[in-house]
CSV table of C-alpha atoms in Angstrom, one decimal:
chain,number,residue,atom,x,y,z
A,1,MET,CA,-22.8,-4.2,-0.3
A,2,HIS,CA,-25.5,-4.3,2.8
A,3,SER,CA,-26.0,-7.5,4.2
A,4,GLN,CA,-29.7,-6.8,4.6
A,5,ARG,CA,-29.6,-6.9,0.4
A,6,PHE,CA,-29.3,-10.4,1.2
A,7,THR,CA,-32.8,-12.1,1.0
A,8,ALA,CA,-32.2,-15.8,1.6
A,9,GLU,CA,-29.0,-18.1,1.1
A,10,SER,CA,-28.4,-21.7,1.1
A,11,SER,CA,-25.9,-24.3,0.3
A,12,SER,CA,-25.0,-27.6,-1.7
A,13,ASP,CA,-22.2,-29.5,-2.8
A,14,GLY,CA,-19.5,-26.9,-1.8
A,15,MET,CA,-21.8,-24.1,-3.4
A,16,VAL,CA,-23.1,-21.1,-1.5
A,17,GLU,CA,-26.2,-19.8,-3.3
A,18,ARG,CA,-27.3,-16.0,-1.7
A,19,ASP,CA,-30.4,-14.1,-3.5
A,20,PHE,CA,-30.3,-10.7,-2.9
A,21,THR,CA,-31.6,-7.2,-4.9
A,22,VAL,CA,-29.8,-3.8,-6.0
A,23,GLY,CA,-32.1,-1.2,-6.9
A,24,GLY,CA,-35.0,-3.4,-6.6
A,25,VAL,CA,-33.5,-5.7,-9.1
A,26,PRO,CA,-33.3,-9.0,-7.7
A,27,GLY,CA,-30.1,-11.3,-8.4
A,28,VAL,CA,-28.6,-14.0,-7.2
A,29,LEU,CA,-24.5,-14.7,-6.0
A,30,TRP,CA,-23.0,-18.2,-6.2
A,31,SER,CA,-19.7,-18.8,-3.9
A,32,PRO,CA,-17.4,-21.3,-3.4
A,33,ALA,CA,-18.2,-23.0,0.0
A,34,SER,CA,-15.1,-22.3,1.5
A,35,GLY,CA,-12.1,-20.1,1.1
A,36,THR,CA,-12.3,-16.4,2.0
A,37,GLU,CA,-9.3,-15.0,0.3
A,38,PRO,CA,-11.0,-12.8,-2.4
A,39,ALA,CA,-11.8,-14.3,-5.6
A,40,PRO,CA,-12.7,-13.0,-9.1
A,41,LEU,CA,-16.0,-12.6,-10.3
A,42,VAL,CA,-18.2,-13.3,-13.2
A,43,LEU,CA,-21.2,-11.6,-13.8
A,44,MET,CA,-23.4,-13.7,-15.9
A,45,GLY,CA,-26.3,-12.9,-18.4
A,46,HIS,CA,-29.3,-15.3,-19.0
A,47,GLY,CA,-31.0,-16.1,-22.4
A,48,GLY,CA,-34.3,-14.7,-23.6
A,49,GLY,CA,-37.0,-15.6,-21.3
A,50,HIS,CA,-34.8,-17.2,-19.2
A,51,HIS,CA,-34.0,-16.2,-15.2
A,52,LYS,CA,-30.9,-15.7,-13.2
A,53,LYS,CA,-31.4,-19.6,-11.9
A,54,HIS,CA,-32.2,-21.1,-14.9
A,55,PRO,CA,-30.2,-24.5,-15.2
A,56,ALA,CA,-28.0,-23.4,-17.5
A,57,MET,CA,-26.9,-20.5,-15.0
A,58,ALA,CA,-26.5,-22.9,-12.6
A,59,GLY,CA,-24.3,-25.2,-14.2
A,60,ARG,CA,-22.1,-23.0,-15.7
A,61,ALA,CA,-21.7,-21.0,-12.2
A,62,ARG,CA,-21.0,-24.8,-10.6
A,63,LEU,CA,-18.4,-24.7,-13.4
A,64,LEU,CA,-17.3,-21.5,-12.0
A,65,VAL,CA,-17.8,-21.7,-8.5
A,66,THR,CA,-16.8,-25.5,-7.5
A,67,GLY,CA,-14.4,-26.0,-10.3
A,68,ARG,CA,-12.2,-22.6,-10.5
A,69,GLY,CA,-13.3,-20.8,-6.9
A,70,PHE,CA,-14.8,-17.8,-8.6
A,71,HIS,CA,-17.7,-16.1,-7.1
A,72,VAL,CA,-20.7,-15.8,-10.0
A,73,ALA,CA,-23.3,-13.2,-10.1
A,74,VAL,CA,-26.7,-13.4,-12.5
A,75,ILE,CA,-29.2,-10.9,-12.0
A,76,ASP,CA,-32.7,-11.0,-13.9
A,77,ALA,CA,-33.3,-8.9,-17.2
A,78,PRO,CA,-35.8,-6.7,-17.3
A,79,GLY,CA,-39.5,-8.3,-18.0
A,80,HIS,CA,-37.7,-11.6,-17.4
A,81,GLY,CA,-37.4,-14.2,-14.0
A,82,ASP,CA,-38.9,-12.6,-10.9
A,83,ARG,CA,-39.6,-8.9,-12.5
A,84,PRO,CA,-42.8,-7.6,-13.9
A,85,ARG,CA,-43.3,-7.3,-17.6
A,86,SER,CA,-44.4,-3.4,-18.9
A,87,ALA,CA,-47.0,-3.2,-21.4
A,88,GLN,CA,-44.1,-2.8,-24.5
A,89,ASP,CA,-42.7,-5.9,-23.1
A,90,GLU,CA,-45.5,-8.2,-23.6
A,91,ARG,CA,-46.3,-6.6,-27.2
A,92,ASP,CA,-42.4,-7.6,-28.3
A,93,VAL,CA,-43.2,-11.3,-26.7
A,94,ALA,CA,-46.3,-12.0,-28.4
A,95,GLU,CA,-44.9,-10.1,-31.8
A,96,LEU,CA,-41.7,-12.9,-31.5
A,97,ARG,CA,-43.7,-15.6,-30.6
A,98,ARG,CA,-45.9,-14.6,-33.9
A,99,ALA,CA,-43.0,-14.4,-36.2
A,100,GLN,CA,-41.7,-18.0,-34.9
A,101,ALA,CA,-45.0,-19.3,-35.2
A,102,ALA,CA,-45.1,-18.4,-38.8
A,103,GLY,CA,-41.8,-18.9,-39.6
A,104,ALA,CA,-40.8,-15.9,-40.0
A,105,PRO,CA,-37.3,-14.0,-39.6
A,106,GLU,CA,-36.4,-13.3,-35.7
A,107,GLY,CA,-33.9,-10.5,-36.3
A,108,PRO,CA,-36.4,-7.8,-37.2
A,109,ILE,CA,-37.7,-8.4,-34.1
A,110,VAL,CA,-35.8,-9.8,-32.0
A,111,VAL,CA,-32.5,-7.2,-32.3
A,112,PRO,CA,-35.1,-3.8,-31.3
A,113,TYR,CA,-36.4,-5.9,-28.3
A,114,ASN,CA,-32.8,-6.7,-26.9
A,115,ALA,CA,-31.5,-3.7,-27.8
A,116,ARG,CA,-34.4,-1.8,-25.5
A,117,LEU,CA,-33.5,-4.6,-22.7
A,118,ALA,CA,-29.6,-3.6,-22.7
A,119,GLU,CA,-30.9,0.1,-22.3
A,120,LEU,CA,-32.5,-0.6,-19.0
A,121,ALA,CA,-29.7,-3.2,-17.8
A,122,VAL,CA,-26.2,-2.5,-18.3
A,123,PRO,CA,-27.0,0.9,-15.4
A,124,GLU,CA,-28.4,-2.4,-13.2
A,125,TRP,CA,-25.6,-4.2,-13.8
A,126,GLN,CA,-23.7,-1.5,-12.7
A,127,ALA,CA,-25.3,-0.9,-10.0
A,128,THR,CA,-25.0,-4.7,-9.0
A,129,LEU,CA,-21.1,-4.9,-9.4
A,130,ASP,CA,-20.9,-1.7,-7.7
A,131,ALA,CA,-22.7,-3.6,-4.5
A,132,LEU,CA,-20.8,-6.6,-5.0
A,133,GLN,CA,-17.6,-5.5,-4.9
A,134,GLU,CA,-18.4,-3.9,-1.3
A,135,LEU,CA,-18.2,-7.9,-0.4
A,136,PRO,CA,-14.5,-8.6,1.3
A,137,GLU,CA,-14.8,-11.9,-0.6
A,138,ILE,CA,-14.9,-10.1,-4.1
A,139,GLY,CA,-13.3,-6.6,-3.4
A,140,ALA,CA,-12.9,-3.6,-5.3
A,141,ASP,CA,-9.5,-4.3,-6.9
A,142,GLY,CA,-10.7,-8.2,-8.2
A,143,PRO,CA,-10.8,-9.7,-11.5
A,144,VAL,CA,-14.3,-9.5,-13.1
A,145,GLY,CA,-15.5,-11.7,-16.6
A,146,TYR,CA,-18.5,-11.6,-18.3
A,147,PHE,CA,-20.3,-14.5,-20.0
A,148,GLY,CA,-23.8,-14.6,-21.5
A,149,ILE,CA,-25.2,-15.8,-24.9
A,150,GLY,CA,-28.0,-14.6,-27.0
A,151,LEU,CA,-29.8,-12.2,-24.6
A,152,GLY,CA,-27.1,-12.3,-22.7
A,153,THR,CA,-24.8,-11.1,-25.5
A,154,ALA,CA,-27.2,-8.1,-26.3
A,155,ILE,CA,-26.6,-6.1,-22.8
A,156,GLY,CA,-23.1,-8.0,-22.2
A,157,VAL,CA,-21.4,-6.3,-25.2
A,158,PRO,CA,-23.1,-2.8,-24.5
A,159,LEU,CA,-22.1,-3.3,-21.0
A,160,VAL,CA,-18.4,-4.4,-21.4
A,161,ALA,CA,-17.8,-1.7,-23.6
A,162,ALA,CA,-19.0,1.1,-20.9
A,163,GLU,CA,-17.7,-1.3,-18.2
A,164,PRO,CA,-13.8,-1.0,-17.6
A,165,ARG,CA,-13.7,-3.2,-14.3
A,166,ILE,CA,-14.5,-6.3,-17.0
A,167,THR,CA,-11.2,-7.8,-18.1
A,168,ALA,CA,-12.6,-10.5,-20.3
A,169,ALA,CA,-15.8,-11.7,-22.0
A,170,ALA,CA,-17.4,-14.5,-23.3
A,171,PHE,CA,-20.2,-13.9,-25.9
A,172,GLY,CA,-22.0,-15.5,-28.8
A,173,MET,CA,-25.3,-16.3,-30.7
A,174,ASN,CA,-26.9,-12.8,-31.5
A,175,TRP,CA,-27.0,-10.4,-34.4
A,176,PRO,CA,-24.5,-7.5,-35.0
A,177,ASP,CA,-27.2,-4.9,-36.5
A,178,ALA,CA,-27.4,-3.5,-32.5
A,179,LEU,CA,-24.4,-4.1,-31.9
A,180,PHE,CA,-21.9,-3.9,-34.2
A,181,GLU,CA,-20.8,0.0,-33.4
A,182,THR,CA,-20.3,-1.0,-29.4
A,183,ALA,CA,-18.3,-4.1,-30.4
A,184,LYS,CA,-15.9,-2.4,-31.8
A,185,ARG,CA,-15.5,-0.2,-29.1
A,186,ILE,CA,-14.4,-3.5,-27.4
A,187,THR,CA,-10.7,-4.2,-26.3
A,188,VAL,CA,-10.7,-6.7,-24.0
A,189,PRO,CA,-10.2,-10.9,-24.7
A,190,ILE,CA,-13.5,-12.0,-25.9
A,191,GLU,CA,-14.6,-15.5,-26.8
A,192,PHE,CA,-17.1,-15.7,-29.1
A,193,ALA,CA,-19.5,-18.9,-30.2
A,194,MET,CA,-21.7,-19.5,-32.7
A,195,GLN,CA,-24.0,-21.9,-34.5
A,196,TRP,CA,-22.8,-23.2,-38.3
A,197,ASP,CA,-26.0,-24.2,-39.6
A,198,ASP,CA,-28.3,-21.8,-37.2
A,199,GLU,CA,-31.7,-21.5,-38.9
A,200,ARG,CA,-32.2,-17.9,-36.7
A,201,ILE,CA,-29.3,-16.2,-36.9
A,202,PRO,CA,-27.6,-16.0,-40.5
A,203,ARG,CA,-24.3,-17.4,-40.6
A,204,GLU,CA,-22.7,-14.3,-42.0
A,205,ALA,CA,-24.2,-12.2,-39.5
A,206,ALA,CA,-22.5,-13.9,-36.6
A,207,LEU,CA,-19.4,-13.7,-38.5
A,208,ALA,CA,-19.7,-10.0,-38.8
A,209,LEU,CA,-20.4,-9.3,-35.1
A,210,PHE,CA,-17.0,-11.4,-34.1
A,211,ASP,CA,-15.3,-9.7,-36.8
A,212,ALA,CA,-16.4,-6.3,-35.1
A,213,PHE,CA,-14.6,-6.9,-31.7
A,214,ALA,CA,-11.2,-4.4,-31.4
A,215,SER,CA,-9.8,-7.2,-29.6
A,216,THR,CA,-6.4,-8.4,-30.2
A,217,GLU,CA,-7.0,-11.3,-28.1
A,218,LYS,CA,-10.1,-12.9,-29.9
A,219,THR,CA,-11.7,-16.5,-31.0
A,220,LEU,CA,-14.4,-17.6,-32.6
A,221,HIS,CA,-15.9,-21.3,-31.6
A,222,ALA,CA,-18.1,-22.2,-34.2
A,223,ASN,CA,-19.8,-25.5,-34.1
A,224,ALA,CA,-22.0,-27.7,-36.2
A,225,GLY,CA,-25.7,-27.4,-35.6
A,226,LYS,CA,-28.7,-25.6,-35.3
A,227,HIS,CA,-29.3,-22.9,-32.6
A,228,PHE,CA,-30.5,-24.8,-29.5
A,229,ASP,CA,-27.5,-27.7,-30.5
A,230,MET,CA,-24.3,-25.7,-28.9
A,231,PRO,CA,-22.4,-28.4,-27.5
A,232,ARG,CA,-22.3,-28.7,-23.5
A,233,PHE,CA,-18.5,-28.1,-23.9
A,234,GLU,CA,-18.8,-24.8,-25.2
A,235,ALA,CA,-19.4,-24.1,-21.6
A,236,ASP,CA,-16.1,-25.6,-20.1
A,237,SER,CA,-14.7,-23.9,-23.0
A,238,ALA,CA,-16.2,-20.3,-22.0
A,239,VAL,CA,-14.9,-21.4,-18.1
A,240,ARG,CA,-11.0,-22.2,-19.4
A,241,PHE,CA,-11.0,-18.7,-21.0
A,242,LEU,CA,-12.8,-16.9,-18.3
A,243,ALA,CA,-9.9,-18.5,-15.9
A,244,ARG,CA,-7.2,-17.9,-18.4
A,245,HIS,CA,-7.8,-14.0,-18.3
A,246,LEU,CA,-9.2,-13.7,-14.5
A,247,GLY,CA,-5.6,-14.9,-13.4
A,248,ARG,CA,-6.8,-18.2,-11.4
A,249,PRO,CA,-5.1,-21.4,-11.3
A,250,VAL,CA,-7.0,-24.4,-12.0
A,251,THR,CA,-8.3,-26.5,-9.7
A,252,SER,CA,-9.6,-29.2,-11.1
A,253,PRO,CA,-9.6,-31.2,-14.5
A,254,ALA,CA,-11.2,-29.7,-17.7
B,1,MET,CA,6.0,-53.8,-36.6
B,2,HIS,CA,8.9,-56.3,-36.4
B,3,SER,CA,10.9,-54.8,-33.5
B,4,GLN,CA,14.1,-54.2,-35.8
B,5,ARG,CA,12.3,-51.6,-37.6
B,6,PHE,CA,13.1,-49.7,-34.2
B,7,THR,CA,16.2,-47.9,-35.4
B,8,ALA,CA,16.6,-45.9,-31.5
B,9,GLU,CA,15.3,-45.6,-28.2
B,10,SER,CA,15.2,-42.8,-25.9
B,11,SER,CA,13.3,-41.9,-22.5
B,12,SER,CA,12.6,-38.5,-20.8
B,13,ASP,CA,10.5,-37.1,-18.1
B,14,GLY,CA,7.8,-39.8,-18.6
B,15,MET,CA,8.0,-40.3,-22.4
B,16,VAL,CA,9.9,-42.7,-24.6
B,17,GLU,CA,10.7,-42.0,-27.6
B,18,ARG,CA,11.3,-44.5,-30.9
B,19,ASP,CA,13.0,-44.0,-33.9
B,20,PHE,CA,11.6,-46.4,-36.9
B,21,THR,CA,11.7,-47.3,-40.5
B,22,VAL,CA,8.6,-48.4,-42.5
B,23,GLY,CA,8.9,-48.9,-46.3
B,24,GLY,CA,12.4,-47.1,-45.9
B,25,VAL,CA,10.1,-43.8,-44.2
B,26,PRO,CA,11.6,-42.4,-41.2
B,27,GLY,CA,9.5,-41.8,-37.9
B,28,VAL,CA,9.0,-41.1,-34.1
B,29,LEU,CA,7.0,-43.2,-32.0
B,30,TRP,CA,6.5,-41.5,-28.7
B,31,SER,CA,5.0,-43.2,-26.1
B,32,PRO,CA,4.1,-43.2,-22.1
B,33,ALA,CA,7.3,-44.5,-19.8
B,34,SER,CA,4.8,-46.3,-17.6
B,35,GLY,CA,1.9,-48.6,-18.4
B,36,THR,CA,1.7,-51.3,-21.1
B,37,GLU,CA,-2.2,-51.9,-21.2
B,38,PRO,CA,-3.0,-51.0,-24.9
B,39,ALA,CA,-3.8,-46.9,-25.7
B,40,PRO,CA,-5.1,-44.8,-28.2
B,41,LEU,CA,-2.7,-43.9,-31.0
B,42,VAL,CA,-2.4,-40.3,-32.6
B,43,LEU,CA,-1.0,-39.5,-35.6
B,44,MET,CA,0.5,-36.5,-35.8
B,45,GLY,CA,1.5,-34.7,-39.7
B,46,HIS,CA,4.4,-31.7,-39.5
B,47,GLY,CA,3.7,-28.4,-41.1
B,48,GLY,CA,5.4,-27.3,-44.4
B,49,GLY,CA,9.5,-27.4,-44.3
B,50,HIS,CA,9.2,-29.2,-41.0
B,51,HIS,CA,10.2,-32.2,-40.0
B,52,LYS,CA,9.2,-35.0,-37.9
B,53,LYS,CA,10.7,-34.0,-34.4
B,54,HIS,CA,10.1,-30.3,-34.9
B,55,PRO,CA,9.6,-28.9,-31.3
B,56,ALA,CA,6.1,-28.4,-32.2
B,57,MET,CA,5.6,-31.8,-32.7
B,58,ALA,CA,7.7,-32.8,-29.6
B,59,GLY,CA,5.8,-30.6,-27.4
B,60,ARG,CA,1.8,-31.6,-29.0
B,61,ALA,CA,3.2,-35.3,-28.3
B,62,ARG,CA,4.1,-34.5,-24.7
B,63,LEU,CA,0.5,-33.3,-23.6
B,64,LEU,CA,-1.0,-36.3,-25.5
B,65,VAL,CA,1.7,-38.8,-24.3
B,66,THR,CA,2.2,-37.5,-20.5
B,67,GLY,CA,-0.8,-35.9,-20.2
B,68,ARG,CA,-3.5,-38.4,-21.7
B,69,GLY,CA,-1.1,-41.6,-21.4
B,70,PHE,CA,-1.8,-41.9,-25.5
B,71,HIS,CA,0.9,-42.8,-28.3
B,72,VAL,CA,1.8,-40.6,-31.2
B,73,ALA,CA,3.8,-40.9,-34.3
B,74,VAL,CA,5.2,-38.4,-36.7
B,75,ILE,CA,6.9,-39.5,-40.2
B,76,ASP,CA,8.7,-37.4,-42.2
B,77,ALA,CA,6.8,-36.1,-45.5
B,78,PRO,CA,7.9,-36.9,-48.6
B,79,GLY,CA,11.1,-34.2,-48.8
B,80,HIS,CA,11.0,-33.1,-45.4
B,81,GLY,CA,13.3,-33.9,-42.4
B,82,ASP,CA,15.5,-37.1,-42.9
B,83,ARG,CA,14.0,-37.8,-46.0
B,84,PRO,CA,16.0,-36.6,-49.5
B,85,ARG,CA,14.3,-33.7,-52.1
B,86,SER,CA,13.6,-34.5,-55.6
B,87,ALA,CA,14.2,-32.2,-57.9
B,88,GLN,CA,10.6,-31.3,-58.3
B,89,ASP,CA,10.3,-30.6,-54.6
B,90,GLU,CA,13.6,-28.4,-55.6
B,91,ARG,CA,11.6,-26.3,-58.1
B,92,ASP,CA,8.6,-26.5,-56.0
B,93,VAL,CA,10.4,-24.8,-52.7
B,94,ALA,CA,12.3,-22.6,-55.2
B,95,GLU,CA,9.4,-21.3,-56.4
B,96,LEU,CA,7.7,-20.5,-53.2
B,97,ARG,CA,10.5,-19.1,-51.8
B,98,ARG,CA,10.3,-16.6,-54.8
B,99,ALA,CA,6.5,-16.2,-54.0
B,100,GLN,CA,7.4,-15.1,-50.5
B,101,ALA,CA,10.3,-13.1,-51.5
B,102,ALA,CA,8.3,-11.3,-53.9
B,103,GLY,CA,4.9,-10.7,-51.7
B,104,ALA,CA,2.9,-13.0,-54.5
B,105,PRO,CA,0.3,-15.4,-53.3
B,106,GLU,CA,1.5,-18.4,-52.0
B,107,GLY,CA,-1.7,-20.4,-52.7
B,108,PRO,CA,-1.2,-21.3,-56.7
B,109,ILE,CA,2.3,-22.7,-55.4
B,110,VAL,CA,1.6,-24.4,-52.1
B,111,VAL,CA,-1.8,-25.7,-52.9
B,112,PRO,CA,-0.2,-28.1,-56.0
B,113,TYR,CA,2.9,-28.7,-53.9
B,114,ASN,CA,1.1,-29.8,-50.9
B,115,ALA,CA,-1.2,-32.0,-52.8
B,116,ARG,CA,1.8,-33.6,-54.7
B,117,LEU,CA,3.2,-34.4,-51.3
B,118,ALA,CA,-0.6,-36.0,-50.1
B,119,GLU,CA,-0.6,-38.5,-53.0
B,120,LEU,CA,2.9,-39.6,-51.9
B,121,ALA,CA,2.2,-39.7,-48.3
B,122,VAL,CA,-1.3,-41.4,-47.4
B,123,PRO,CA,0.4,-44.9,-48.6
B,124,GLU,CA,3.0,-44.3,-46.4
B,125,TRP,CA,0.9,-43.5,-43.6
B,126,GLN,CA,-1.3,-46.4,-43.8
B,127,ALA,CA,1.7,-48.8,-43.9
B,128,THR,CA,3.2,-47.1,-40.9
B,129,LEU,CA,-0.1,-47.4,-39.2
B,130,ASP,CA,-0.6,-51.4,-40.2
B,131,ALA,CA,3.2,-51.7,-38.7
B,132,LEU,CA,2.3,-49.6,-35.5
B,133,GLN,CA,-0.9,-51.5,-34.9
B,134,GLU,CA,1.3,-54.5,-34.5
B,135,LEU,CA,2.6,-53.3,-31.5
B,136,PRO,CA,0.5,-55.0,-28.4
B,137,GLU,CA,0.7,-51.6,-26.7
B,138,ILE,CA,-1.2,-50.2,-29.6
B,139,GLY,CA,-2.9,-53.2,-31.0
B,140,ALA,CA,-5.0,-53.8,-34.4
B,141,ASP,CA,-8.4,-52.3,-32.7
B,142,GLY,CA,-7.5,-49.6,-30.8
B,143,PRO,CA,-8.7,-46.0,-31.2
B,144,VAL,CA,-6.7,-44.1,-33.7
B,145,GLY,CA,-7.1,-39.7,-34.4
B,146,TYR,CA,-5.4,-37.3,-36.7
B,147,PHE,CA,-3.4,-33.9,-35.8
B,148,GLY,CA,-2.1,-31.7,-38.3
B,149,ILE,CA,-1.9,-28.0,-39.6
B,150,GLY,CA,-0.6,-26.2,-42.5
B,151,LEU,CA,1.3,-29.9,-44.5
B,152,GLY,CA,-0.3,-31.8,-42.3
B,153,THR,CA,-3.7,-31.0,-43.3
B,154,ALA,CA,-3.2,-31.2,-46.6
B,155,ILE,CA,-1.7,-34.3,-46.1
B,156,GLY,CA,-4.3,-35.5,-43.5
B,157,VAL,CA,-7.6,-34.9,-45.2
B,158,PRO,CA,-7.1,-37.1,-48.1
B,159,LEU,CA,-5.5,-39.7,-45.3
B,160,VAL,CA,-8.9,-39.3,-43.2
B,161,ALA,CA,-11.1,-39.5,-46.3
B,162,ALA,CA,-9.5,-42.9,-47.2
B,163,GLU,CA,-8.6,-44.3,-44.3
B,164,PRO,CA,-11.4,-45.8,-41.8
B,165,ARG,CA,-9.2,-46.3,-38.5
B,166,ILE,CA,-9.1,-42.8,-38.2
B,167,THR,CA,-12.2,-41.8,-36.1
B,168,ALA,CA,-11.3,-38.0,-34.7
B,169,ALA,CA,-9.2,-35.3,-36.8
B,170,ALA,CA,-7.8,-32.3,-36.1
B,171,PHE,CA,-7.1,-30.3,-38.5
B,172,GLY,CA,-6.0,-26.3,-39.7
B,173,MET,CA,-4.4,-23.9,-41.9
B,174,ASN,CA,-5.0,-24.5,-45.5
B,175,TRP,CA,-6.7,-23.6,-48.6
B,176,PRO,CA,-9.6,-25.5,-49.8
B,177,ASP,CA,-8.5,-25.6,-53.4
B,178,ALA,CA,-7.3,-29.3,-53.5
B,179,LEU,CA,-9.1,-31.0,-50.0
B,180,PHE,CA,-13.1,-29.2,-50.8
B,181,GLU,CA,-14.2,-32.4,-52.6
B,182,THR,CA,-12.0,-35.0,-50.3
B,183,ALA,CA,-13.3,-32.5,-47.6
B,184,LYS,CA,-17.2,-33.6,-48.1
B,185,ARG,CA,-16.4,-37.1,-48.0
B,186,ILE,CA,-14.9,-36.6,-44.3
B,187,THR,CA,-17.7,-37.6,-41.6
B,188,VAL,CA,-16.2,-38.2,-38.1
B,189,PRO,CA,-16.0,-35.5,-35.5
B,190,ILE,CA,-13.2,-32.4,-36.9
B,191,GLU,CA,-11.7,-29.6,-35.1
B,192,PHE,CA,-10.5,-27.1,-37.4
B,193,ALA,CA,-8.3,-24.2,-36.7
B,194,MET,CA,-7.9,-21.1,-39.1
B,195,GLN,CA,-6.3,-17.4,-38.2
B,196,TRP,CA,-9.0,-14.5,-38.4
B,197,ASP,CA,-6.4,-12.3,-40.4
B,198,ASP,CA,-3.9,-14.6,-42.4
B,199,GLU,CA,-2.1,-12.6,-44.4
B,200,ARG,CA,-1.6,-15.7,-47.0
B,201,ILE,CA,-4.8,-17.8,-46.6
B,202,PRO,CA,-7.9,-15.9,-47.6
B,203,ARG,CA,-10.4,-15.8,-45.0
B,204,GLU,CA,-13.0,-17.0,-47.1
B,205,ALA,CA,-11.2,-19.9,-48.5
B,206,ALA,CA,-10.6,-21.1,-44.4
B,207,LEU,CA,-14.2,-20.4,-43.5
B,208,ALA,CA,-14.9,-22.8,-47.2
B,209,LEU,CA,-12.8,-25.8,-46.3
B,210,PHE,CA,-14.2,-26.0,-42.8
B,211,ASP,CA,-17.8,-25.9,-44.4
B,212,ALA,CA,-16.9,-28.4,-46.6
B,213,PHE,CA,-16.6,-31.2,-44.4
B,214,ALA,CA,-19.3,-33.8,-44.0
B,215,SER,CA,-18.9,-34.3,-40.2
B,216,THR,CA,-22.2,-33.6,-38.1
B,217,GLU,CA,-19.7,-32.9,-35.2
B,218,LYS,CA,-17.1,-30.1,-36.3
B,219,THR,CA,-16.0,-27.4,-34.3
B,220,LEU,CA,-14.1,-24.4,-36.0
B,221,HIS,CA,-11.4,-22.2,-34.0
B,222,ALA,CA,-10.9,-18.6,-35.8
B,223,ASN,CA,-8.3,-16.5,-33.4
B,224,ALA,CA,-7.6,-13.4,-34.3
B,225,GLY,CA,-4.3,-12.8,-35.8
B,226,LYS,CA,-1.6,-13.5,-38.4
B,227,HIS,CA,-0.8,-16.8,-40.3
B,228,PHE,CA,2.3,-17.6,-37.4
B,229,ASP,CA,0.3,-16.1,-34.6
B,230,MET,CA,-1.8,-19.2,-33.9
B,231,PRO,CA,-2.3,-19.3,-29.7
B,232,ARG,CA,-0.8,-22.5,-28.6
B,233,PHE,CA,-3.8,-22.8,-26.7
B,234,GLU,CA,-5.1,-24.4,-29.5
B,235,ALA,CA,-2.6,-26.8,-29.3
B,236,ASP,CA,-4.2,-27.7,-25.9
B,237,SER,CA,-7.7,-27.4,-27.1
B,238,ALA,CA,-7.0,-30.5,-30.1
B,239,VAL,CA,-5.8,-32.5,-27.4
B,240,ARG,CA,-8.9,-32.0,-25.8
B,241,PHE,CA,-11.0,-32.6,-28.6
B,242,LEU,CA,-9.0,-36.0,-29.3
B,243,ALA,CA,-9.0,-37.0,-25.6
B,244,ARG,CA,-13.1,-36.9,-25.6
B,245,HIS,CA,-13.1,-38.7,-28.9
B,246,LEU,CA,-10.8,-41.5,-28.6
B,247,GLY,CA,-12.3,-42.2,-25.1
B,248,ARG,CA,-9.7,-42.0,-22.6
B,249,PRO,CA,-10.6,-40.2,-19.1
B,250,VAL,CA,-8.4,-36.9,-18.2
B,251,THR,CA,-5.2,-37.7,-16.4
B,252,SER,CA,-4.0,-34.1,-15.9
B,253,PRO,CA,-5.9,-30.9,-15.5
B,254,ALA,CA,-6.0,-28.7,-18.7
């Protein structure tokens, strides 16, 4: 990654935050303040309607960066964060808001909307990974993982299926419809989170998506509660899962 | 607990092991070698055909005792370990071995067999808990949890339903048939482990048992693999779950 791609840098509590753009796509790289040895990289996908620096992203990044010594990168999904919405984005979002207001099922709208964003986002992620691996503190041969739920899974499943550099992934909270066939091509270890009483994603749909992954090591975590009730300890769990597979020793209690 | 009930004591690597009997039922209590402050107690149920000091029990006890500063007690289930088998036990075990050798479903034999053992074991556990709570290092008001899979769940579900002193439980790997109605009376936090490709317990049966618990906080962990492939990290997870609910700070990395 050419250093001029970094557009801003700040630091707090042991975590360095660097903004960057690759091919016009804005992203953030969080890194440990100390240490120059190459360290594993986790690509994180944000949720629908969120952005690269949403508090959920910053919080999970802190667990990985200060707790495990990893690097974490997040890019804005198409039409999210600092990126403009297309006319199609505007139509999809408006249609989703109408369905939510009417209490209608969201799947028929979210599934094709997210699939369209994923088609754009996968090559963006791959170009971002190319650029990040030019950094000496990441390197071309270091372990790479992925962590994203919701929209982060809609984008992450085709990304992980297409990208052999990613060797472990934490997913969750999506419909199988557009992801089922792609999930069948994924063989790396995965951890998959769902909400047992999700009012948006039917239980059987979430179980079917988990079932589709071809990974010999895969773990489903289902918690009682509705869509937005996912317990915070699932982020801790995903971090432990990624640390186990990306091969860094534990540096703090969990 | 009257001290004469302890029949043997040994110690290794920070863990004290004391054999005891309560009402003729043999048990073992593992405790931290240091510390006299009252500490939480975890009752552990061993698996079918196993016994109180099976390596799986000793290994999980070590995680709880040296990792978390907890006490752990295990008693032999009826007809297991140092306890004599009844004529009915012999018949049930022989019938189970025949079914296994023939590749026939085990549920129709294991379910009533385990239910019969549970009916005997629940009052034994309650008497054991009464006795253990007389020890000053445990106390009558300290937190109590339960951890048992397989037969440990067949006994644990009716025990936790009957016993208000138990405030968190880690279960898994059993059929719903004899446990479904009892599970519906359990409201304390639970963590439930199953194997996604279990050749003995049908997937839908395991999901139905998890679904039955009335607990508002409950978590299902399903791992790819057959019945005996449950990954060792599920024991670490159950320990973290129990530590979170029984309220002891972390004393070692996990």
